[in-house]
XYZ file of C-alpha atoms in Angstrom:
640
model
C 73.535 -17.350 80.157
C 72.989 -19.681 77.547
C 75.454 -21.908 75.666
C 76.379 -21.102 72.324
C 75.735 -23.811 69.935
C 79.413 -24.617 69.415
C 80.048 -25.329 72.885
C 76.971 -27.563 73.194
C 78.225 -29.179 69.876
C 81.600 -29.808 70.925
C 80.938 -32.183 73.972
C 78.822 -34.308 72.223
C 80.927 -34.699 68.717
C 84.267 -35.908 71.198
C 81.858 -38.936 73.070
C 80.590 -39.779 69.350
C 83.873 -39.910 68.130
C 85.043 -42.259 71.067
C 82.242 -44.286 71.352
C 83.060 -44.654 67.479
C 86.618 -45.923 67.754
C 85.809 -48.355 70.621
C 83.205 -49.939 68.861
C 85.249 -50.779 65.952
C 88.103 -52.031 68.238
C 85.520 -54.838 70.010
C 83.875 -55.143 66.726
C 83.561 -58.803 65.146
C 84.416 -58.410 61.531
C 82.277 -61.958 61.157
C 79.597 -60.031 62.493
C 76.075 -60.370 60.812
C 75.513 -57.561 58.424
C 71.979 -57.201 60.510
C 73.703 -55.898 63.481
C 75.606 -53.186 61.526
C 72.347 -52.516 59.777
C 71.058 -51.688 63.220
C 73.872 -49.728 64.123
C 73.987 -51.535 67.458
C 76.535 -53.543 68.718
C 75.898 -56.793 71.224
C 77.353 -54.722 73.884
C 75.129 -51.613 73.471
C 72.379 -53.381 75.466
C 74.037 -52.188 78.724
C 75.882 -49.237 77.977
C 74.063 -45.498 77.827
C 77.213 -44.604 75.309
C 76.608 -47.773 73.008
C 73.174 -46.426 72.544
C 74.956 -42.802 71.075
C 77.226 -45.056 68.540
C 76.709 -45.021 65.020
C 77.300 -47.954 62.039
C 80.620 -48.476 61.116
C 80.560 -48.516 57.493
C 83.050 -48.953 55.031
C 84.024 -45.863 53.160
C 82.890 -46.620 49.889
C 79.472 -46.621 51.459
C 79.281 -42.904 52.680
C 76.424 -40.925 52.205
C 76.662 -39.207 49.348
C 77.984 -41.946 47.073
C 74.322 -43.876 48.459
C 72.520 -41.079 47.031
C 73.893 -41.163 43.795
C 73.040 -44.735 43.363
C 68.793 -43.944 44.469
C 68.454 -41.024 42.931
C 67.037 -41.606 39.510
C 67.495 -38.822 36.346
C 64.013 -38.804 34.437
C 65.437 -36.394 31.851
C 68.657 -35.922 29.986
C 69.259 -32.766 28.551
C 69.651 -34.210 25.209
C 65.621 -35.314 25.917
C 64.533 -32.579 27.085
C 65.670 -30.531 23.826
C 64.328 -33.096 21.951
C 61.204 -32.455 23.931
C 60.890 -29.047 23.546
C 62.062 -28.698 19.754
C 59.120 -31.424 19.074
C 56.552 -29.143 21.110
C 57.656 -26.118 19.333
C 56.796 -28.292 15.548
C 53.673 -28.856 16.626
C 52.878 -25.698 18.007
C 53.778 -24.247 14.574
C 51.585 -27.001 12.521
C 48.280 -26.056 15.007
C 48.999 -22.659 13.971
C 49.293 -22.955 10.286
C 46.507 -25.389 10.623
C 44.053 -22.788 12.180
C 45.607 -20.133 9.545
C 45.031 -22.312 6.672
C 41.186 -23.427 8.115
C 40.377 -19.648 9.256
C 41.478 -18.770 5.191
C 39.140 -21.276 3.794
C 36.212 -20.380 5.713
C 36.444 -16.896 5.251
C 36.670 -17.196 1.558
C 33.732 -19.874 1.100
C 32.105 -16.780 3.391
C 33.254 -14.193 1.080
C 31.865 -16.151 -2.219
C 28.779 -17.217 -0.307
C 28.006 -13.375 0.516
C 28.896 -12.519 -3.092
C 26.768 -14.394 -4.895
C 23.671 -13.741 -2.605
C 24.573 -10.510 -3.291
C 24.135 -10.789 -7.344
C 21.559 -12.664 -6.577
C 19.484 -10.485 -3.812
C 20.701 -6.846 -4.833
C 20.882 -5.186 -1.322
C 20.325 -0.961 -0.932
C 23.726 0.411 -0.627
C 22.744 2.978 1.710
C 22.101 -0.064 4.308
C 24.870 -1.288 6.560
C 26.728 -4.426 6.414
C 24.788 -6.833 8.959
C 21.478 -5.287 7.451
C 22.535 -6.001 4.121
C 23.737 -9.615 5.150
C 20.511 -10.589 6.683
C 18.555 -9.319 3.997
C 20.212 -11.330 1.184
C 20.589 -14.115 3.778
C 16.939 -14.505 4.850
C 16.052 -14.127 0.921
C 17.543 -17.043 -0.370
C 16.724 -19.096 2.766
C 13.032 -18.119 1.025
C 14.211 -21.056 -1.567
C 13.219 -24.588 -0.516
C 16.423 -25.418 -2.345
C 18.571 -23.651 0.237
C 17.918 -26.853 2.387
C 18.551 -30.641 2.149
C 15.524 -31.601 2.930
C 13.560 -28.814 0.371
C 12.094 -27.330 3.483
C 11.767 -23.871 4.346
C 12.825 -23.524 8.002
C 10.575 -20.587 8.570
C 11.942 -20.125 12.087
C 15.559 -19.013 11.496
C 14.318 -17.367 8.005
C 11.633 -15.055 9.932
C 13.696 -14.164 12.519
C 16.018 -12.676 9.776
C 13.506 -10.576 8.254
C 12.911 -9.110 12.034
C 15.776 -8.444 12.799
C 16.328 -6.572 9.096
C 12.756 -4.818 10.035
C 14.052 -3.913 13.267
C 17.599 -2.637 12.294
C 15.922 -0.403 9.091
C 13.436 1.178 12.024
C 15.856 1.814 14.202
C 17.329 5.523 14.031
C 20.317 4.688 15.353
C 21.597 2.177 12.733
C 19.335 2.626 9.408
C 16.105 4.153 10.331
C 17.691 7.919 10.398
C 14.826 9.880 8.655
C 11.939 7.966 9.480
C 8.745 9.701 10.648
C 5.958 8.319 12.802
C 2.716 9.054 12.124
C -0.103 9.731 14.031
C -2.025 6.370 15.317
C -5.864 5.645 14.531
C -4.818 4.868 10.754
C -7.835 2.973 8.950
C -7.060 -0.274 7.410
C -8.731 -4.217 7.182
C -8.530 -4.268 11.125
C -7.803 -1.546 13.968
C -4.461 -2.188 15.618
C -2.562 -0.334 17.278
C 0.398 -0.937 15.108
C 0.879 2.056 11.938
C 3.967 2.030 9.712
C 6.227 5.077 9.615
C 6.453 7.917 6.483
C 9.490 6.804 4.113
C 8.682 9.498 1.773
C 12.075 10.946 2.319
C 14.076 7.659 1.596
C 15.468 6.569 -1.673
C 13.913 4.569 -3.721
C 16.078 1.430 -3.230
C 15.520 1.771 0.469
C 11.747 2.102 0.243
C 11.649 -1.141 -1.871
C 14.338 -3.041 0.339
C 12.100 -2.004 3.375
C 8.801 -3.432 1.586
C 10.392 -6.567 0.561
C 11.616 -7.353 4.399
C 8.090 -6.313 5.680
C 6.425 -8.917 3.367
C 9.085 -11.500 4.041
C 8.139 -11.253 7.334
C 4.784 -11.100 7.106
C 5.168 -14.218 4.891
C 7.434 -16.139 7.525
C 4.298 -14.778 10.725
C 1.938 -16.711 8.367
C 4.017 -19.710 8.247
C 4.502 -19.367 11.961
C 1.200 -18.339 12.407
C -0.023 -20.550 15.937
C 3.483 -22.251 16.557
C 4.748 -21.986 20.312
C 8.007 -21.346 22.059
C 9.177 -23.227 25.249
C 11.039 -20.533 27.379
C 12.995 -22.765 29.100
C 14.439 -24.366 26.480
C 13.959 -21.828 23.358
C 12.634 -24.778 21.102
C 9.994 -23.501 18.367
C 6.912 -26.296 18.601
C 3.832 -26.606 16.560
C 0.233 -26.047 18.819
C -0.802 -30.040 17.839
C 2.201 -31.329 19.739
C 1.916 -28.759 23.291
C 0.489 -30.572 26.285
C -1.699 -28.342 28.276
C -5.175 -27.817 28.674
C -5.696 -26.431 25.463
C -4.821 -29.647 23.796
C -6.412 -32.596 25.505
C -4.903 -34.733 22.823
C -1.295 -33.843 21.666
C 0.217 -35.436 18.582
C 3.343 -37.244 19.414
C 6.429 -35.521 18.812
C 8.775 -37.149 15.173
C 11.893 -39.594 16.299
C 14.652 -38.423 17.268
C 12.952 -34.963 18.460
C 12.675 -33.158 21.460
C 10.165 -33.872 24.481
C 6.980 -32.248 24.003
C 6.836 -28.554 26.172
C 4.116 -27.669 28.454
C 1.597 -24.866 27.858
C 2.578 -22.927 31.068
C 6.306 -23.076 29.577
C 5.341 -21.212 25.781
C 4.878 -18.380 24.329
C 3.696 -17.047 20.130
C 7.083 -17.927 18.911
C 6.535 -15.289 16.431
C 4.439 -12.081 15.773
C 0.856 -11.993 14.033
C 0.394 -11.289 10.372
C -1.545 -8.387 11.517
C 1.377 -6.302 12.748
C 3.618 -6.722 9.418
C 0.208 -6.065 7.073
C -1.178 -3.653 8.460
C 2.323 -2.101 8.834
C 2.636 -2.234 5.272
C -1.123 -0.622 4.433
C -0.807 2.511 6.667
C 2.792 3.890 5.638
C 3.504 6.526 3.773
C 5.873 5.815 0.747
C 4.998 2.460 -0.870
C 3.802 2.340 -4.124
C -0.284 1.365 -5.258
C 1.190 -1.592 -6.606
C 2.758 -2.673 -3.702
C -0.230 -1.931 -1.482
C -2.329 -4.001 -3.691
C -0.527 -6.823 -3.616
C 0.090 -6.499 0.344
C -3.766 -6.355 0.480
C -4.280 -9.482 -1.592
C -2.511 -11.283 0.354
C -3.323 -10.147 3.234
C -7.174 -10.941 2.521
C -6.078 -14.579 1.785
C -4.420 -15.123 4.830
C -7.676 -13.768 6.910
C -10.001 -15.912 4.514
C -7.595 -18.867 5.667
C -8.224 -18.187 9.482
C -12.395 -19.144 8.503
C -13.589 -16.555 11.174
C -12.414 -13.429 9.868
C -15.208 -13.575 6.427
C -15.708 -9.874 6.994
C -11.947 -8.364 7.410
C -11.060 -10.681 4.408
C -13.603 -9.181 2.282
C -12.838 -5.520 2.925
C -9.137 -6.174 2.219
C -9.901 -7.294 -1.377
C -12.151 -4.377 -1.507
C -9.412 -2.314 -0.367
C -6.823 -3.639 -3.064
C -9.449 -2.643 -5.459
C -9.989 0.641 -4.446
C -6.413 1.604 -4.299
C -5.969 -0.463 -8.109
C -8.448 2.469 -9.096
C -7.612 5.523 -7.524
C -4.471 6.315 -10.008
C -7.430 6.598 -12.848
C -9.431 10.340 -13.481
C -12.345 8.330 -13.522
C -12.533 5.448 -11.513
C -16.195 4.833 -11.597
C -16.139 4.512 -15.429
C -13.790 1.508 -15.032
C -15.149 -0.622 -12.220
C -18.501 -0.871 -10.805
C -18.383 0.166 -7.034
C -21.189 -2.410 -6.367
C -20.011 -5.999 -7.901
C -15.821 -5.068 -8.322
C -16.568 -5.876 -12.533
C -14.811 -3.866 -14.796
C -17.269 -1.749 -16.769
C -17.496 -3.207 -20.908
C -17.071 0.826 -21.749
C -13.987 1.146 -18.959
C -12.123 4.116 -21.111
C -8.661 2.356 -19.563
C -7.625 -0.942 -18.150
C -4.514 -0.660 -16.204
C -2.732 -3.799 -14.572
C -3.560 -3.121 -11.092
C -6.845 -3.250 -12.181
C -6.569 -6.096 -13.639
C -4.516 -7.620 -10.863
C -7.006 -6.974 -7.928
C -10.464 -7.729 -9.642
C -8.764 -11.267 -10.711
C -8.231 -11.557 -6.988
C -11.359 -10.630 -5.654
C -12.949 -12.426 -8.323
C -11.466 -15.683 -7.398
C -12.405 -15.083 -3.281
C -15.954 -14.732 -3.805
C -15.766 -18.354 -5.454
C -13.495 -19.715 -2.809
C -16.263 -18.657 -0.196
C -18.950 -20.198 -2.809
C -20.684 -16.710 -3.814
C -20.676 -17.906 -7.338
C -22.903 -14.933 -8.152
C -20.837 -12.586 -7.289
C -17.459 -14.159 -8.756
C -18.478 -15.054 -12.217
C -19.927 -11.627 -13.386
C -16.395 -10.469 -11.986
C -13.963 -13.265 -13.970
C -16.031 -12.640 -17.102
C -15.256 -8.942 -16.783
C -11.931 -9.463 -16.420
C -11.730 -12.005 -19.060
C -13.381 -9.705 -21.723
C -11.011 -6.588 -20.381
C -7.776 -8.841 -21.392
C -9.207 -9.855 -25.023
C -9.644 -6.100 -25.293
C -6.523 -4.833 -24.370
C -4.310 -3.330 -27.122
C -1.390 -4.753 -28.657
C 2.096 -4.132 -27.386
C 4.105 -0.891 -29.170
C 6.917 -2.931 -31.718
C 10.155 -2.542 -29.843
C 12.864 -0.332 -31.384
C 15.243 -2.060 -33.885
C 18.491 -1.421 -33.256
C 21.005 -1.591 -36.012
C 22.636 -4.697 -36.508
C 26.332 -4.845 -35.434
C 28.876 -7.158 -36.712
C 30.080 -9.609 -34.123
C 33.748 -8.764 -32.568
C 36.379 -10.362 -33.343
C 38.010 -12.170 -30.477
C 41.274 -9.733 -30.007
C 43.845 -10.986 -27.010
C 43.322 -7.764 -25.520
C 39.476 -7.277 -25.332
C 40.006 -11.130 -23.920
C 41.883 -9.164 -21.219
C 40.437 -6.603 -20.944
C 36.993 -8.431 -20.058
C 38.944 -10.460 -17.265
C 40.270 -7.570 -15.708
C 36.436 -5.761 -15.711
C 35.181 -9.133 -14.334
C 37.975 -9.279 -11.424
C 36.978 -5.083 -10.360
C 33.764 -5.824 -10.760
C 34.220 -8.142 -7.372
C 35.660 -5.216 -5.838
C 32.300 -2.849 -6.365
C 28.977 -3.106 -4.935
C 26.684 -4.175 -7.624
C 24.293 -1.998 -8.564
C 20.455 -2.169 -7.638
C 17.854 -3.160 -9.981
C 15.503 -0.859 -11.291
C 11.929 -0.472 -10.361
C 9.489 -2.196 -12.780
C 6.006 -1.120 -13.600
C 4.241 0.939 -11.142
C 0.883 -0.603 -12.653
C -0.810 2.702 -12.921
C -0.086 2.592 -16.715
C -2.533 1.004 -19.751
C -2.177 -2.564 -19.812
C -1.192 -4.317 -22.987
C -2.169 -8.016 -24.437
C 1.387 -9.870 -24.159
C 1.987 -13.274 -24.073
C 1.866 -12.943 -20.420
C -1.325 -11.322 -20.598
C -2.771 -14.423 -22.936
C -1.439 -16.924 -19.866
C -3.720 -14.671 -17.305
C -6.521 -14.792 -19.646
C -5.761 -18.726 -19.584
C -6.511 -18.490 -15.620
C -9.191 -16.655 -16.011
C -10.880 -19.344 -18.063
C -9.706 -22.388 -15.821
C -11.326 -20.635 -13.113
C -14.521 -20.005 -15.355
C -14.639 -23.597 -16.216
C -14.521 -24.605 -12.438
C -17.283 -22.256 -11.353
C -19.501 -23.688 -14.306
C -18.605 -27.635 -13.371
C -19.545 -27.171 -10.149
C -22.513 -25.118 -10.527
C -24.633 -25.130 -14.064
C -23.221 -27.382 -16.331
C -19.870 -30.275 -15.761
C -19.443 -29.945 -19.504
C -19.042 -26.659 -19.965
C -16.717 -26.489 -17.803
C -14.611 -29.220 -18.756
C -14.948 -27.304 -22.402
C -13.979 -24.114 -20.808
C -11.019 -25.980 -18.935
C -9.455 -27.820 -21.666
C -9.297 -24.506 -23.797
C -7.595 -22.982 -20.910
C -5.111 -26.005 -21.299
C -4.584 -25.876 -24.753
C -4.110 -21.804 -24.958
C -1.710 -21.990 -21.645
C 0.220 -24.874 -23.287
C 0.699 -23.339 -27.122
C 1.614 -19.709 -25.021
C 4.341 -21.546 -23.322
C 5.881 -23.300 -26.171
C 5.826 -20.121 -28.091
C 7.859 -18.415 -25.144
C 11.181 -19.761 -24.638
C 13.071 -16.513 -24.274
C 10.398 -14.692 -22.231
C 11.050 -15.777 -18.770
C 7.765 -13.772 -17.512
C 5.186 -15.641 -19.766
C 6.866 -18.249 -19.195
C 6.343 -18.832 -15.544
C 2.816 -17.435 -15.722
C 2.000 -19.863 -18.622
C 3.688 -22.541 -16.936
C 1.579 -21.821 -13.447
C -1.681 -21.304 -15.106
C -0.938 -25.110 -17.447
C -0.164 -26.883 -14.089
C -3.367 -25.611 -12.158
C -5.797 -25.939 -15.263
C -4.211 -29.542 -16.699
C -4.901 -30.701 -12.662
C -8.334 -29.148 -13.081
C -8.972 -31.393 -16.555
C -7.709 -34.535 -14.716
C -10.009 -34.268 -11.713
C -12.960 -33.184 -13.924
C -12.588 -36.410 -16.236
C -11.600 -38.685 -13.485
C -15.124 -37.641 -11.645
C -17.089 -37.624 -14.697
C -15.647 -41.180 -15.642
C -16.139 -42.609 -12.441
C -19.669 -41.098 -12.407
C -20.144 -42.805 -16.217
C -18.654 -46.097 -14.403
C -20.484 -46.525 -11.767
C -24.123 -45.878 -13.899
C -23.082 -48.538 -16.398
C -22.625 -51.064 -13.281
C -26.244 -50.193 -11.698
C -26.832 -48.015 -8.914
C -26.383 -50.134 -6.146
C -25.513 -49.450 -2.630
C -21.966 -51.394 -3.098
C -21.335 -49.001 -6.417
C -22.776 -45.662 -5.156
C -20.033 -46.105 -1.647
C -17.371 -46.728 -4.010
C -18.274 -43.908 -6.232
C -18.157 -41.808 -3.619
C -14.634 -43.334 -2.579
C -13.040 -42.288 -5.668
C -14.437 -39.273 -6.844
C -11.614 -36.847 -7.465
C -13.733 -33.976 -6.669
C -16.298 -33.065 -4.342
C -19.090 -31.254 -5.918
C -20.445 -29.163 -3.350
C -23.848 -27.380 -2.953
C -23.212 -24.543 -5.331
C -25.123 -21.111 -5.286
C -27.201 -20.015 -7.749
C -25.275 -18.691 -11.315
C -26.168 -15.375 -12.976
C -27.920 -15.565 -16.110
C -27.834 -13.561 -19.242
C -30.496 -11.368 -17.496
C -29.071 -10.961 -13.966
C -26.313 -10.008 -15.132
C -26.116 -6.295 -14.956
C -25.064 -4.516 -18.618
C -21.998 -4.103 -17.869
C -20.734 -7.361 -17.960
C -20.236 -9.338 -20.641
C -22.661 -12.992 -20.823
C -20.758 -16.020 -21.339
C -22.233 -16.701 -24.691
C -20.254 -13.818 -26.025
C -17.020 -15.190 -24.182
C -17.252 -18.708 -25.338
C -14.160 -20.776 -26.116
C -13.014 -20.329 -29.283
C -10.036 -21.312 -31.293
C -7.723 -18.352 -30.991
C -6.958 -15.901 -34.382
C -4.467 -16.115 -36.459
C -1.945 -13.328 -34.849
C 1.831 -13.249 -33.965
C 1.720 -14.210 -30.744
C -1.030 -17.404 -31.446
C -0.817 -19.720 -33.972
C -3.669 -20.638 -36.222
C -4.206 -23.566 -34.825
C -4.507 -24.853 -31.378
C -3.925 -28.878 -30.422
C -6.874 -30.107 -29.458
C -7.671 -33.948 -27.085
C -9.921 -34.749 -29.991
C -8.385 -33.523 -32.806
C -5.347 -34.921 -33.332
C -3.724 -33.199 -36.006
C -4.659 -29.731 -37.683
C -7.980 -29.972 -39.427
C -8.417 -29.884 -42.913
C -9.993 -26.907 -44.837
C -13.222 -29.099 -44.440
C -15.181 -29.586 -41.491
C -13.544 -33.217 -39.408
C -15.566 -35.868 -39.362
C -14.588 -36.663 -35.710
C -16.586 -34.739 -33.034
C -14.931 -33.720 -30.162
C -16.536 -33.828 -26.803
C -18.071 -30.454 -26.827
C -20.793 -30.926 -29.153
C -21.841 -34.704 -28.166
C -23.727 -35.055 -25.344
C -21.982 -35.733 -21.468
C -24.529 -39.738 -22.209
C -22.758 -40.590 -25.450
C -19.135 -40.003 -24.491
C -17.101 -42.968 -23.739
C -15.194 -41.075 -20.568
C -13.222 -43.897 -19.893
C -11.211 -43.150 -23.255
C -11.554 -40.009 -22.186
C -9.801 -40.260 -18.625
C -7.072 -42.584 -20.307
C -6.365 -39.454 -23.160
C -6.111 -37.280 -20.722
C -3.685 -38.837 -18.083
C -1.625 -39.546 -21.186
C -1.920 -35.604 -21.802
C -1.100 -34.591 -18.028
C 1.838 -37.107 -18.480
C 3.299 -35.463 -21.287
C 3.011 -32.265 -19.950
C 4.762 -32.884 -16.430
C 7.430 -34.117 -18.501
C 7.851 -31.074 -20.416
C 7.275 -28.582 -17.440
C 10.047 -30.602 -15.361
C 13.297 -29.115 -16.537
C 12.621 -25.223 -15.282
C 13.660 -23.210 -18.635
C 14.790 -20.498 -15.561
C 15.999 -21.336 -12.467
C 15.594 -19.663 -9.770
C 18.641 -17.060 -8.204
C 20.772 -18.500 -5.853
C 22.723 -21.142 -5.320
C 25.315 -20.832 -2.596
C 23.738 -23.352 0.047
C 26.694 -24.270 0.838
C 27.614 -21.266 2.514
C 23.933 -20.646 3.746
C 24.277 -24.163 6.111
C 27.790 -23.006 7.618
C 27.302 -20.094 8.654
C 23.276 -19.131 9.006
């Protein structure tokens, strides 16, 4: 049987306790404090029951009172709530602080959002991401949306597909849509054919048309560029190493390591899908195809192996410009794309897409085919009919500034915040008769900068540089004359910067051409004449006469450049290089440039004149009478 405890105890405690009392009987109290340290005596050597003995220490020095004096309190309570009350401050300030940060974001959000919106009108029938990306990937169209004025055509086409994707998709946007069946004929056979949107509103149509073209516009920009896969960087092809590129550009500073060929991919799709996308649904309007098959003919002429797509897309834009009119084969020869000199109506599209074509037969040097074209279209805008007067409306008396319509106006500017704002209405369809507006008389300014190229590089340099600075001086005089018009404005404005660069280049040629005959044609003068020439005159094709030119197209004699009449929208008199100030009733007594021969004009004076000219004008075209929508780039570089 075995032992309780207590009876095992009990033994044992009584020999302690003895063993105890005899030790401190024998002890020394002179004893060295090492031996009590021990807790062995000098006589626990021999004895079994010395070994058993414990210290004798003095009762101040008892176990519990030794604890107290190692154990150590990190924290008092009045620390610890000091502790926690501090934890608890600063718990609340990170709070507040993430309140107060999470308010300000969303509200520079909120304004960003809004004034894209005024500025990019969204459908309302869209949803709220489509709507977002829309307006979002529109204003990142603006180089001003950026620092650096540069587009970043990655992130801004990748907005436009995704708004593509979400308006095709039936589940989010796309209810409705219809699919047609595939073989549809366009510029090139893909596979790819847009969907019928006959059944959508308007605003949705045109929403859908403008992301198509934004995208197609971003695949252009994008147009050869390479992703890495493992990485998801967007590269251009000059800087991939592969086999491809045997010698890769180096990548900028700071940038990251070139990718591999094995490792990429098209980082985007081709301007194929989006175009062709655009020509073959059902929906879009004859203005909008013409102008998505304008430019897609340019891009194709800018790929230099695709001579024969690019062609039939301008034809294309032409044939759809016509086939709004009863007759179309009154108004444009099937055979050269010139309008007809009898053409019973003119309408802007027709205008629009002959221009176009026009101006791509010289780009590919078939100056016999382009200038029978531009001089048709020339003499169609001189012959277009004046504008209907707009409607007078009565004259009202200006308010009076009451305190209530003051409040009245701030309340209705607050709601308005609160509503979606409404969509623009659709312009022009371009089916109707064209009229002769000041925007008009800035086209018919391009028209005659681009005659006065063809005719420097082919026939004669100074009839084109006649035909060139009339372009300069009509574009000019039309843009001073519309201040409130922001339409003629930007047309005159384009067609002044593209025909005062054409002037420049033509006189800086022609002067170093004048220079370097007046030195002696020697070997060092001819290299350094051919260093500075501003302008390459290449090998031009032959130019139509007055009697290839088929009847119904109007000679250049009868288009020459004249002084334009006396009418409300030109004035009498237009500033001339060589004229100076308005001539007298009498015939001047200084000859301008166009009747002395190219031999007995100094062109040096010339070249100065006109830099001093193209000086002026930059000046005057710098401040932009109306700038562009937008503005919140703020907002666009947080959170896009």
């Amino acid at each position: 049987m075995r032992p309780s405890p207590s009876s095992t105890w009990l033994p044992h405690a009584i020999v302690r306790l003895a063993v105890r009392n005899r030790s401190s009987c024998h002890q020394d109290s002179s004893a060295p404090a090492r031996s009590l340290a021990n807790g062995v005596s000098g006589h626990a050597k021999t004895s079994h029951l010395h070994s058993l003995a414990r210290p004798n220490v003095r009762p101040s020095t008892s176990l519990r009172a030794l604890a107290r004096y190692t154990q150590t309190r990190s924290m008092t309570a009045e620390r610890k709530a000091f502790v926690i009350k501090q934890l608890k401050v600063s718990g609340k300030f990170l709070i507040y602080s993430y309140i107060i940060g999470g308010i300000i974001l969303a509200t520079v959000y909120v304004i960003n959002e809004e004034v894209l919106e005024r500025a990019y009108p969204t459908p309302a029938g869209w949803t709220y991401f489509t709507r977002s990306g829309y307006r979002n990937a529109k204003g990142r169209e603006e180089p001003e949306a950026f620092a650096g004025g540069v587009v970043d055509w990655v992130a801004t086409a990748n907005r436009f597909k995704k708004v593509v994707r979400r308006l095709e998709d039936p589940r989010i946007d796309g209810e409705g849509l219809k699919e047609q069946a595939r073989g549809a004929q366009g510029p090139e056979r893909l596979t790819q054919t847009g969907y019928d949107i006959t059944d959508k509103s308007d605003p949705w149509r045109r929403g859908y048309y403008e992301a198509l073209m934004g995208a197609a516009k971003g695949a252009e920009n994008l147009d050869g560029f390479l992703r890495d896969d493992t990485r998801g960087i967007v590269f251009p092809p000059d800087v991939v190493v592969g086999p491809s590129n045997s010698n890769p550009r180096p990548v900028p500073p700071r940038a990251q390591s070139a990718p591999l060929e094995e490792n990429c991919s098209p980082a985007f799709d081709s301007p194929h899908h989006y175009y062709h996308k655009i020509l073959t649904t059902e929906g879009f309007t004859r203005r909008e195809i013409v102008q998505a098959a304008l430019a897609y003919g340019d891009w194709l002429h800018s790929k230099h192996v695709l001579a024969q797509a690019a062609k039939a897309a301008h034809r294309r834009a032409v044939s759809v410009a016509v086939s709004s009119l009863e007759q179309p084969h009154a108004v444009v020869d099937g055979d050269t794309c010139a309008i007809k000199s009898d053409a019973p109506v003119v309408t802007p599209n027709v205008l629009l897409a002959t221009q176009a074509t026009g101006i791509y037969y010289a780009q590919i040097s078939a100056l016999d085919e382009s200038l029978p074209i531009l001089v048709s279209v020339l003499r169609a805008r001189r012959s277009l009919p004046a504008p209907p007067p707009p409607e007078q409306q009565p004259e009202q008396a200006p308010a009076k500034k009451d305190p209530d319509s003051i409040v009245a106006w701030a309340k209705s500017a607050v709601l308005s915040l609160l509503y979606h704002p409404p969509f623009p209405p659709r312009g022009p369809s371009g089916d109707e008769q064209a009229v002769r507006t000041k925007a008009s008389i800035c086209e018919e300014a391009g028209v005659m900068a681009n005659i006065g190229e063809i005719l420097y590089v082919s026939s004669s340099p100074t009839d084109g540089l006649s035909w060139t600075r009339q372009a300069v001086d009509v574009a000019e005089d039309m843009y001073r004359a519309s201040e409130t018009d922001e339409e003629a404005s930007r047309s005159c404005k384009q067609c002044l910067e593209v025909a005062m660069d054409n002037w420049v280049s033509m006189v800086t040629t022609l002067a170093n051409k004048d220079r370097a005959r007046k030195v002696g044609p020697t070997e060092e003068h001819n290299e350094t004449e051919q260093d500075t020439a501003a302008v390459p005159v290449p090998v031009p094709a032959s130019v139509p006469t007055s009697a290839s030119v088929p009847a119904s197209v109007p000679t250049l004699d009868s288009l020459a450049p004249e002084k334009p009449k006396n009418t409300s929208q030109q004035p009498t008199w237009i500033p001339s290089l060589w004229q100076a100030s308005p001539p007298p009733s009498s015939s001047s007594s200084s000859p301008s440039s166009s009747t002395k021969p190219s031999s007995e004009i100094d062109w040096e004076t010339e070249q100065a004149l006109v830099n001093e000219k193209a000086r002026a004008i930059k000046k005057m075209l710098r401040h932009d009478r109306f700038p562009k929508k937008g503005g919140a780039w703020v907002g666009l570089m947080l959170f896009n």
